[in-house]
Short mmCIF file of C-alpha atoms in Angstrom, two decimals:
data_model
loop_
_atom_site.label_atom_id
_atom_site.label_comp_id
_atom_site.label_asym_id
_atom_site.label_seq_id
_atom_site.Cartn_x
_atom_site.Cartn_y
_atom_site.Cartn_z
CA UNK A 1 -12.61 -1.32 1.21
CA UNK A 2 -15.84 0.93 0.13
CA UNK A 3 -16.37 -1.33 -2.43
CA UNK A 4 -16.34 -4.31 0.11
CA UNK A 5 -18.74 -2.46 2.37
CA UNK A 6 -21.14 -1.51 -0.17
CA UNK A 7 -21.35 -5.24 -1.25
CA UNK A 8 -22.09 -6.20 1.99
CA UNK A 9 -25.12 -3.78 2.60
CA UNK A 10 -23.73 -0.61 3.94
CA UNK A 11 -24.34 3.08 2.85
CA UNK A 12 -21.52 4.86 2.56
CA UNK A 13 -20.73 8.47 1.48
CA UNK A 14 -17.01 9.54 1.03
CA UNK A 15 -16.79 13.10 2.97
CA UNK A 16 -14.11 15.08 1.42
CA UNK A 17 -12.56 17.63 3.83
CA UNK A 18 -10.73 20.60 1.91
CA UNK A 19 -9.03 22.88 4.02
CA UNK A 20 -9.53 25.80 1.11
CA UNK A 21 -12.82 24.77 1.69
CA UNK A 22 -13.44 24.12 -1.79
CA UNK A 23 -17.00 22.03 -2.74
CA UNK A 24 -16.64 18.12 -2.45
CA UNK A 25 -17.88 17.84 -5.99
CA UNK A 26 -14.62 18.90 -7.48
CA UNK A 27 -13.43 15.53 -6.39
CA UNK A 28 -16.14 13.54 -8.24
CA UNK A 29 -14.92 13.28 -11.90
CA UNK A 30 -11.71 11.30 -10.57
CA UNK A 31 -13.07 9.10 -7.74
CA UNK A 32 -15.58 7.80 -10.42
CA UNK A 33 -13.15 7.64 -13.01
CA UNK A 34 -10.73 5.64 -11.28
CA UNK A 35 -12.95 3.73 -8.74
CA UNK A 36 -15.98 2.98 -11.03
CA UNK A 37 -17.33 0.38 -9.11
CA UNK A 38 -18.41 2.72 -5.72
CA UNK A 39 -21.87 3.96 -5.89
CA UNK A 40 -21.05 6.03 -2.08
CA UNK A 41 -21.75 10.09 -3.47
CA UNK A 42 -19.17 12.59 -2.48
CA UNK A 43 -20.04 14.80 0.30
CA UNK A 44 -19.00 18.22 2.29
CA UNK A 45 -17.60 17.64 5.91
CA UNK A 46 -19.66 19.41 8.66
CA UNK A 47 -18.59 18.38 12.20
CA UNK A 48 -21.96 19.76 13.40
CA UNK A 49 -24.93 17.93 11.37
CA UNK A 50 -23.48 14.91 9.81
CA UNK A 51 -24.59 12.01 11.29
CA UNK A 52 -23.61 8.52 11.05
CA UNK A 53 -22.98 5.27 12.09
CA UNK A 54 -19.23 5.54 11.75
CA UNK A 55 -16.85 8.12 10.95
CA UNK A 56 -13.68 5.98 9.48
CA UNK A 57 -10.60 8.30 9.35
CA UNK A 58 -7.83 6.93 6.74
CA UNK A 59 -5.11 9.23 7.33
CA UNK A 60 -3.44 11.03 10.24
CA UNK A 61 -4.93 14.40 8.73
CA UNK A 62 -8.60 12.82 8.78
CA UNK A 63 -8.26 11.30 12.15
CA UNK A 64 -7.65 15.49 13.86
CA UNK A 65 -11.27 16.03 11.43
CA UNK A 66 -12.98 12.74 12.86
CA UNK A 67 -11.88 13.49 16.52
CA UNK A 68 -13.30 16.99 16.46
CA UNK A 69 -16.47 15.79 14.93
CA UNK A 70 -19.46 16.62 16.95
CA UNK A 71 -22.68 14.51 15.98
CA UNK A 72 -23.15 10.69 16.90
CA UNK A 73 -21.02 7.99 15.50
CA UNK A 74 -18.57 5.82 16.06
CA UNK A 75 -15.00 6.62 15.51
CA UNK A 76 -12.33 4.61 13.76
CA UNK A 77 -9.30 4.44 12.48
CA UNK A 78 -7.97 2.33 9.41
CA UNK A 79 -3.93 2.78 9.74
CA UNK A 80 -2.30 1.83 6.43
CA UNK A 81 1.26 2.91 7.21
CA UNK A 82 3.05 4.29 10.68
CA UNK A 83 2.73 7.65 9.31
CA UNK A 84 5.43 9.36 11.69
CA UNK A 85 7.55 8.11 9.72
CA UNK A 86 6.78 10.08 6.71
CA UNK A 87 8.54 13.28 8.24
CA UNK A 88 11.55 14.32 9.71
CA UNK A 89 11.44 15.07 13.87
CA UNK A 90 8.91 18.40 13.94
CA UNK A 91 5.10 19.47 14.02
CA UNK A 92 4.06 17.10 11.19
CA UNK A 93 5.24 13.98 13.08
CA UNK A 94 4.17 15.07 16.39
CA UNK A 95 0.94 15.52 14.70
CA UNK A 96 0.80 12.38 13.08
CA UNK A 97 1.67 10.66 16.35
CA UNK A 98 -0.92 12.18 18.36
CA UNK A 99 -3.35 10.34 16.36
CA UNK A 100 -2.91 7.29 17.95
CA UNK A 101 -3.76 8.53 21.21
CA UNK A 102 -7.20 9.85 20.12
CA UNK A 103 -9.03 6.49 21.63
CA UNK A 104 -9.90 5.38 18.07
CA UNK A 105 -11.25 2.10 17.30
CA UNK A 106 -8.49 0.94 15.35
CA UNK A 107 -7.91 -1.14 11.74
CA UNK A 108 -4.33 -2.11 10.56
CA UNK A 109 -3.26 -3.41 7.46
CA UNK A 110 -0.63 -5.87 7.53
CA UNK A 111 0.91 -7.70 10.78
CA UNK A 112 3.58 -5.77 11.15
CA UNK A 113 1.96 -2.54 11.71
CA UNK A 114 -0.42 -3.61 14.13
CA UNK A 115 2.71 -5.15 16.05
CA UNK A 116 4.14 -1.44 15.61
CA UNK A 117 1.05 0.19 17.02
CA UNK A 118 1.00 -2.81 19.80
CA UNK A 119 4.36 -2.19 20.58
CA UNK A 120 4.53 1.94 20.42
CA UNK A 121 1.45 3.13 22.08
CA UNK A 122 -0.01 -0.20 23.32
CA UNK A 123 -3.02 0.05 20.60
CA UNK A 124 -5.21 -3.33 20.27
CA UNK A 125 -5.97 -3.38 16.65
CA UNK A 126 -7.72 -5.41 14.19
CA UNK A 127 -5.07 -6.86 11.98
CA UNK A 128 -6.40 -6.84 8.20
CA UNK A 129 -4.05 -8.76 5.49
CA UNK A 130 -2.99 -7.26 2.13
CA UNK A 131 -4.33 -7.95 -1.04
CA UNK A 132 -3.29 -8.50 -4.72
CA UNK A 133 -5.19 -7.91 -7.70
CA UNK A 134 -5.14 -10.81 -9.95
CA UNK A 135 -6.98 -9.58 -12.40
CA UNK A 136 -3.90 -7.03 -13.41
CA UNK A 137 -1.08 -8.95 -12.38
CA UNK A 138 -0.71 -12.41 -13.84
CA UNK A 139 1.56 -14.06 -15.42
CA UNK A 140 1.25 -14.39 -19.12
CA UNK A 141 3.72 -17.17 -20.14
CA UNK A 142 5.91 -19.21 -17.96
CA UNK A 143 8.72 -20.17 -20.65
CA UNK A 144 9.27 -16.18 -21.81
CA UNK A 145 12.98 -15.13 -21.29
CA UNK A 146 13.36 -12.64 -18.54
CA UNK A 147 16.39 -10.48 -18.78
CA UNK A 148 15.19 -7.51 -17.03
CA UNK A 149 15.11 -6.16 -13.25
CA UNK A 150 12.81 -3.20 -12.33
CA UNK A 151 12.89 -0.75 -9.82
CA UNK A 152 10.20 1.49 -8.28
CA UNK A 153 11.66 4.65 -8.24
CA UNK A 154 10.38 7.32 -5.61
CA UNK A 155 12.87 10.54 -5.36
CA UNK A 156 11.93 13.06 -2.74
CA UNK A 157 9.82 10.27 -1.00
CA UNK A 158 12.43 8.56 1.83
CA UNK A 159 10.51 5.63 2.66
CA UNK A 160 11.08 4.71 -0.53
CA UNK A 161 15.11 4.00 -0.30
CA UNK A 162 15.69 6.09 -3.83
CA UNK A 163 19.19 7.25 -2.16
CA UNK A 164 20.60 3.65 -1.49
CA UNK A 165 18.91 1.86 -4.76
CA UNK A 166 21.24 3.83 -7.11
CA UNK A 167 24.29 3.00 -6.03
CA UNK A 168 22.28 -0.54 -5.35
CA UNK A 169 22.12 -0.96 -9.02
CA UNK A 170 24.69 0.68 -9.91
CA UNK A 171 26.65 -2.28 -8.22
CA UNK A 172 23.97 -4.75 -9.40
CA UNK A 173 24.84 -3.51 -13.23
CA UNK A 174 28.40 -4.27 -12.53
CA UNK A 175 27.63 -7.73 -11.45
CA UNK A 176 24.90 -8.64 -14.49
CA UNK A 177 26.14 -6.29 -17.04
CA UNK A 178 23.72 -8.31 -19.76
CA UNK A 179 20.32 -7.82 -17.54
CA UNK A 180 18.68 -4.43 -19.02
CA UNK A 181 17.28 -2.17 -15.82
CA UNK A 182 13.75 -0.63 -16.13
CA UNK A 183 12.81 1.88 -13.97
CA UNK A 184 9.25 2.71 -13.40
CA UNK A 185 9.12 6.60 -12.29
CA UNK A 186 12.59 9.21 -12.54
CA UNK A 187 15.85 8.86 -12.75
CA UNK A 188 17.33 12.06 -12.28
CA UNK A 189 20.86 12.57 -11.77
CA UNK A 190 23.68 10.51 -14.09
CA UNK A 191 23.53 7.27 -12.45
CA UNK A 192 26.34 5.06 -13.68
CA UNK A 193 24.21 2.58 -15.57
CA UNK A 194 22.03 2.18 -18.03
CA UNK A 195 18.37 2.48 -17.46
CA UNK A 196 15.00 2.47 -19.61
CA UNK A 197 12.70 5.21 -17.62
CA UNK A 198 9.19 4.60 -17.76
CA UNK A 199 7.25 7.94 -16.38
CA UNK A 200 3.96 6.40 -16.38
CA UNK A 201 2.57 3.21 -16.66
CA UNK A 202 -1.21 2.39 -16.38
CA UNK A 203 -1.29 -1.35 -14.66
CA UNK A 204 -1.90 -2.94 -17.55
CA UNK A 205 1.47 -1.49 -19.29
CA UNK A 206 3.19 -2.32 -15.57
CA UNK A 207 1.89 -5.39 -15.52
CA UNK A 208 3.00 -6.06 -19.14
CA UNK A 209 6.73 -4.70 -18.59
CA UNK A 210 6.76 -7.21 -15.21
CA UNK A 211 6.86 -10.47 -17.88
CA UNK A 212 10.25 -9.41 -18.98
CA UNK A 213 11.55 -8.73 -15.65
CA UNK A 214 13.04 -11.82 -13.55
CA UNK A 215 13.36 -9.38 -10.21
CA UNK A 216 12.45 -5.93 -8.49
CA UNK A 217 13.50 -4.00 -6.34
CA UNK A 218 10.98 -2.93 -4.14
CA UNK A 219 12.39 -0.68 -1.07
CA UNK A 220 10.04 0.20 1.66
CA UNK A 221 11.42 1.71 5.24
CA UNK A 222 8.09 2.07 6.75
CA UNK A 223 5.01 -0.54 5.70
CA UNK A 224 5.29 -2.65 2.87
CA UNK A 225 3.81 -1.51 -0.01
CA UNK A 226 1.51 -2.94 -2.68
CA UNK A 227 4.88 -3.55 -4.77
CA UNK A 228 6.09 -6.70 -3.87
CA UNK A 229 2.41 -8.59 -3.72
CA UNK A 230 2.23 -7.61 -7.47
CA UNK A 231 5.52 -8.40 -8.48
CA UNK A 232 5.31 -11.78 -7.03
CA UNK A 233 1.87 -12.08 -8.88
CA UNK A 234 3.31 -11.55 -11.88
CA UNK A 235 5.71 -13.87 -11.52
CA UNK A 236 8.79 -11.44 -10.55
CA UNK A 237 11.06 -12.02 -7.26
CA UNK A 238 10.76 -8.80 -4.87
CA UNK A 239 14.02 -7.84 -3.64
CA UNK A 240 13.22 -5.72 -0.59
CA UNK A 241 15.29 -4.02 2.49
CA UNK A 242 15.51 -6.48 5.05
CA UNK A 243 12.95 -5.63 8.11
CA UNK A 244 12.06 -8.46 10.20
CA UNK A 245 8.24 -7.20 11.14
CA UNK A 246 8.16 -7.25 7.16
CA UNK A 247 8.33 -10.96 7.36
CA UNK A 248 5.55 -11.73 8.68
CA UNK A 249 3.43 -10.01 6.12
CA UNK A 250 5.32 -11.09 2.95
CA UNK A 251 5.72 -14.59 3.55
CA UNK A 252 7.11 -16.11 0.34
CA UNK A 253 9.45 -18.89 -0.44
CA UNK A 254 10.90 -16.50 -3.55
CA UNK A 255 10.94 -13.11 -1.90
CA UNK A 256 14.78 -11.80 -1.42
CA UNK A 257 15.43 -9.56 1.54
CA UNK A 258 18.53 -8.03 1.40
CA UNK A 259 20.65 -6.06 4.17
CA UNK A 260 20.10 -2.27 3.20
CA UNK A 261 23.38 -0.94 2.04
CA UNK A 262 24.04 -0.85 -1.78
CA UNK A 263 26.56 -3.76 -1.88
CA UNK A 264 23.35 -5.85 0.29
CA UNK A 265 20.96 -4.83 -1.97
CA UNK A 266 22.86 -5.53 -5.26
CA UNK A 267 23.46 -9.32 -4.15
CA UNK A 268 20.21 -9.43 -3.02
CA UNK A 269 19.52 -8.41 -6.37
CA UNK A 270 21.73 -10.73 -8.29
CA UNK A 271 20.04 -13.49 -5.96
CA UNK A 272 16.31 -12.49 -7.33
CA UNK A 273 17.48 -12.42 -10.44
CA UNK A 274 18.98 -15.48 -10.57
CA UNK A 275 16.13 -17.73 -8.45
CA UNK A 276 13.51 -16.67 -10.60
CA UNK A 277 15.17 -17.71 -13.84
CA UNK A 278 16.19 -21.06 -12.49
CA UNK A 279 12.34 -22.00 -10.91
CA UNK A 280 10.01 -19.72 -13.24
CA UNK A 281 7.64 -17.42 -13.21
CA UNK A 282 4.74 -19.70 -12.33
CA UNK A 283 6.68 -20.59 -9.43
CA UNK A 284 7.02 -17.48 -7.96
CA UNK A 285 3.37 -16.73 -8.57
CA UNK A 286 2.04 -19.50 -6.32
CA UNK A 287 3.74 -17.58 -3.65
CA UNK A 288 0.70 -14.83 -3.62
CA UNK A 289 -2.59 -16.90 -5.01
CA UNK A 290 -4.24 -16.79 -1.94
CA UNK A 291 -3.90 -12.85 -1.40
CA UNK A 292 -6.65 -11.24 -2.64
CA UNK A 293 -8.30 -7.76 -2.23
CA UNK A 294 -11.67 -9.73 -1.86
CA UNK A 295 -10.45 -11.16 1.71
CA UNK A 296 -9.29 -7.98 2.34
CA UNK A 297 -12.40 -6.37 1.91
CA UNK A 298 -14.13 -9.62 3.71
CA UNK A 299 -12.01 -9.15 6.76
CA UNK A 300 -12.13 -5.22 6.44
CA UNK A 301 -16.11 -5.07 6.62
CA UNK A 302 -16.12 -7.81 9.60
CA UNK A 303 -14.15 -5.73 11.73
CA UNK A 304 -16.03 -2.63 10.74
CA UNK A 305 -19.47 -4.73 11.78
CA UNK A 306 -17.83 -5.71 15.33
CA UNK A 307 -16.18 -2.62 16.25
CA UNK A 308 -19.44 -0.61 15.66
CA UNK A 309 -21.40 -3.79 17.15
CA UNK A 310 -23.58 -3.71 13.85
CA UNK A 311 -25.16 -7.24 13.08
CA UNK A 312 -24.19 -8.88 10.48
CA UNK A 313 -27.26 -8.75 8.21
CA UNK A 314 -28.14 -7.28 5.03
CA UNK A 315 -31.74 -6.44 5.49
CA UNK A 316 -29.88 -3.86 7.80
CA UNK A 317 -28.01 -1.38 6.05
CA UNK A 318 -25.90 1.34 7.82
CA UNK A 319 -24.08 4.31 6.86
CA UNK A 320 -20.25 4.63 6.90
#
């Protein structure tokens, strides 16, 4: 999205707010390495001199920094997942939740949570959609056998459904006993089937493990995640915990949804599995070719432009 607003004329600067208050700089060897293509320098947060066009707060724990800024600028907020969720009833969710309340200007991505923010606190935001990078994740030959099933594994993280995927495929082996499981992050415990673990993968490796995979299982109780966009890409069915809001931003004629118990999601599985070998991989990519990052990024800077009432011109560069 700073990429997008850069290409469309802006200035931007990314302000990194430490609470050790430890120099922005130490941030710049990975931002570059990882997102070569933003020129926007790295920069201390002072709420007392920094001024701007727009302060754009990406994360419950920016938007409590953006609201207490005190120089001009307008103030918004780009909401990528209903982060209450992340927690457990306390102080961090209660935190979280009083973001929403700050009077933000406010950017969602996906349908389903700006329904959630719609519905919850009665927030009208600008609905962005997902995007898929096609440049990674492709598929490389439609006639390649595809024995495999993969499953993003997340321990410790609970939107991520690690506790009811085990037993999930656990079930799922039982069913397919010839369809080898790859699992891309840990494993730990002595799940009762047979996995290959893959620790790290860069997207090129991920994307190269996808053409031998016919489905994954791609569990998400909060937003959807960039998961199932890439498997489908890549020609792999997405088997996903059924969640109706979900529907409306991942709508594909070869995505599964499955009811979230472990018995659900292994037929679910088997189902996946099954579909994609029967129509192909090509198939199942033609689900996703019109979801790209670059209208994204389009829609993303539009709503950026009208929200701070900033014509759209490039003679007229602002700073974000």
């Amino acid at each position: 999205m700073v990429r997008a607003l850069e290409e469309a004329g802006h200035r931007c600067r990314l302000a990194v707010y430490d609470v050790e208050g430890r120099p922005a700089t130490r941030h710049t060897e990975t931002i570059r390495s990882w997102w070569p293509d933003i020129e926007a320098p790295l920069v201390g947060l002072d709420p007392n001199s920094m001024d701007t066009d727009a302060f754009i707060a990406t994360a419950w724990q920016t938007a409590h920094v953006v609201a207490n800024m005190r120089t001009r600028g307008a103030r918004l907020y780009f909401v990528q997942d209903y982060e209450p969720w992340f927690y457990p009833r306390g102080a961090a969710s209660e935190l979280a939740d009083q973001t929403y309340r700050f009077g933000f200007e406010t950017i969602a991505i996906g349908r389903a949570l700006a329904d959630e923010l719609a519905n919850r606190h009665g927030i009208e935001s600008v609905a962005v959609p997902f995007g898929c990078d096609h440049s990674v994740y492709w598929v490389e030959a439609d006639g390649a056998p595809r024995d495999s099933v993969v499953f993003y594994s997340r321990p410790g993280v609970a939107r991520r459904g690690f506790e009811v995927a085990v037993p999930a495929l656990e079930a799922f082996h039982e069913l397919r006993p010839e369809a080898t499981i790859h699992v891309v992050g840990s494993l730990p415990g002595n799940p009762r089937f047979p996995a290959v673990v893959h620790p790290t993968l860069s997207p090129a490796e991920l994307n190269s493990l996808y053409q031998r995979c016919a489905a994954g299982l791609a569990l998400s109780y909060t937003n959807v995640s960039l998961v199932p966009f890439e498997l489908l890409a890549a020609g792999v069915v997405p088997v996903m915990n059924d969640w109706k809001p979900a529907h409306a931003v991942i709508d594909a004629a070869h995505a599964v949804w499955g009811t979230p118990t472990p018995s659900g999601l292994a037929e679910a599985l088997v189902e996946g599995f099954d579909l994609q070998r029967q129509v192909g991989a090509f198939a199942v990519a033609s689900d996703v070719i019109h979801v790209d990052w670059a209208v994204t990024g389009r829609a993303f800077v539009g709503a950026v432009e009208r929200l701070c009432e900033v014509p759209r011109i490039r003679e007229r560069a602002t700073h974000v």
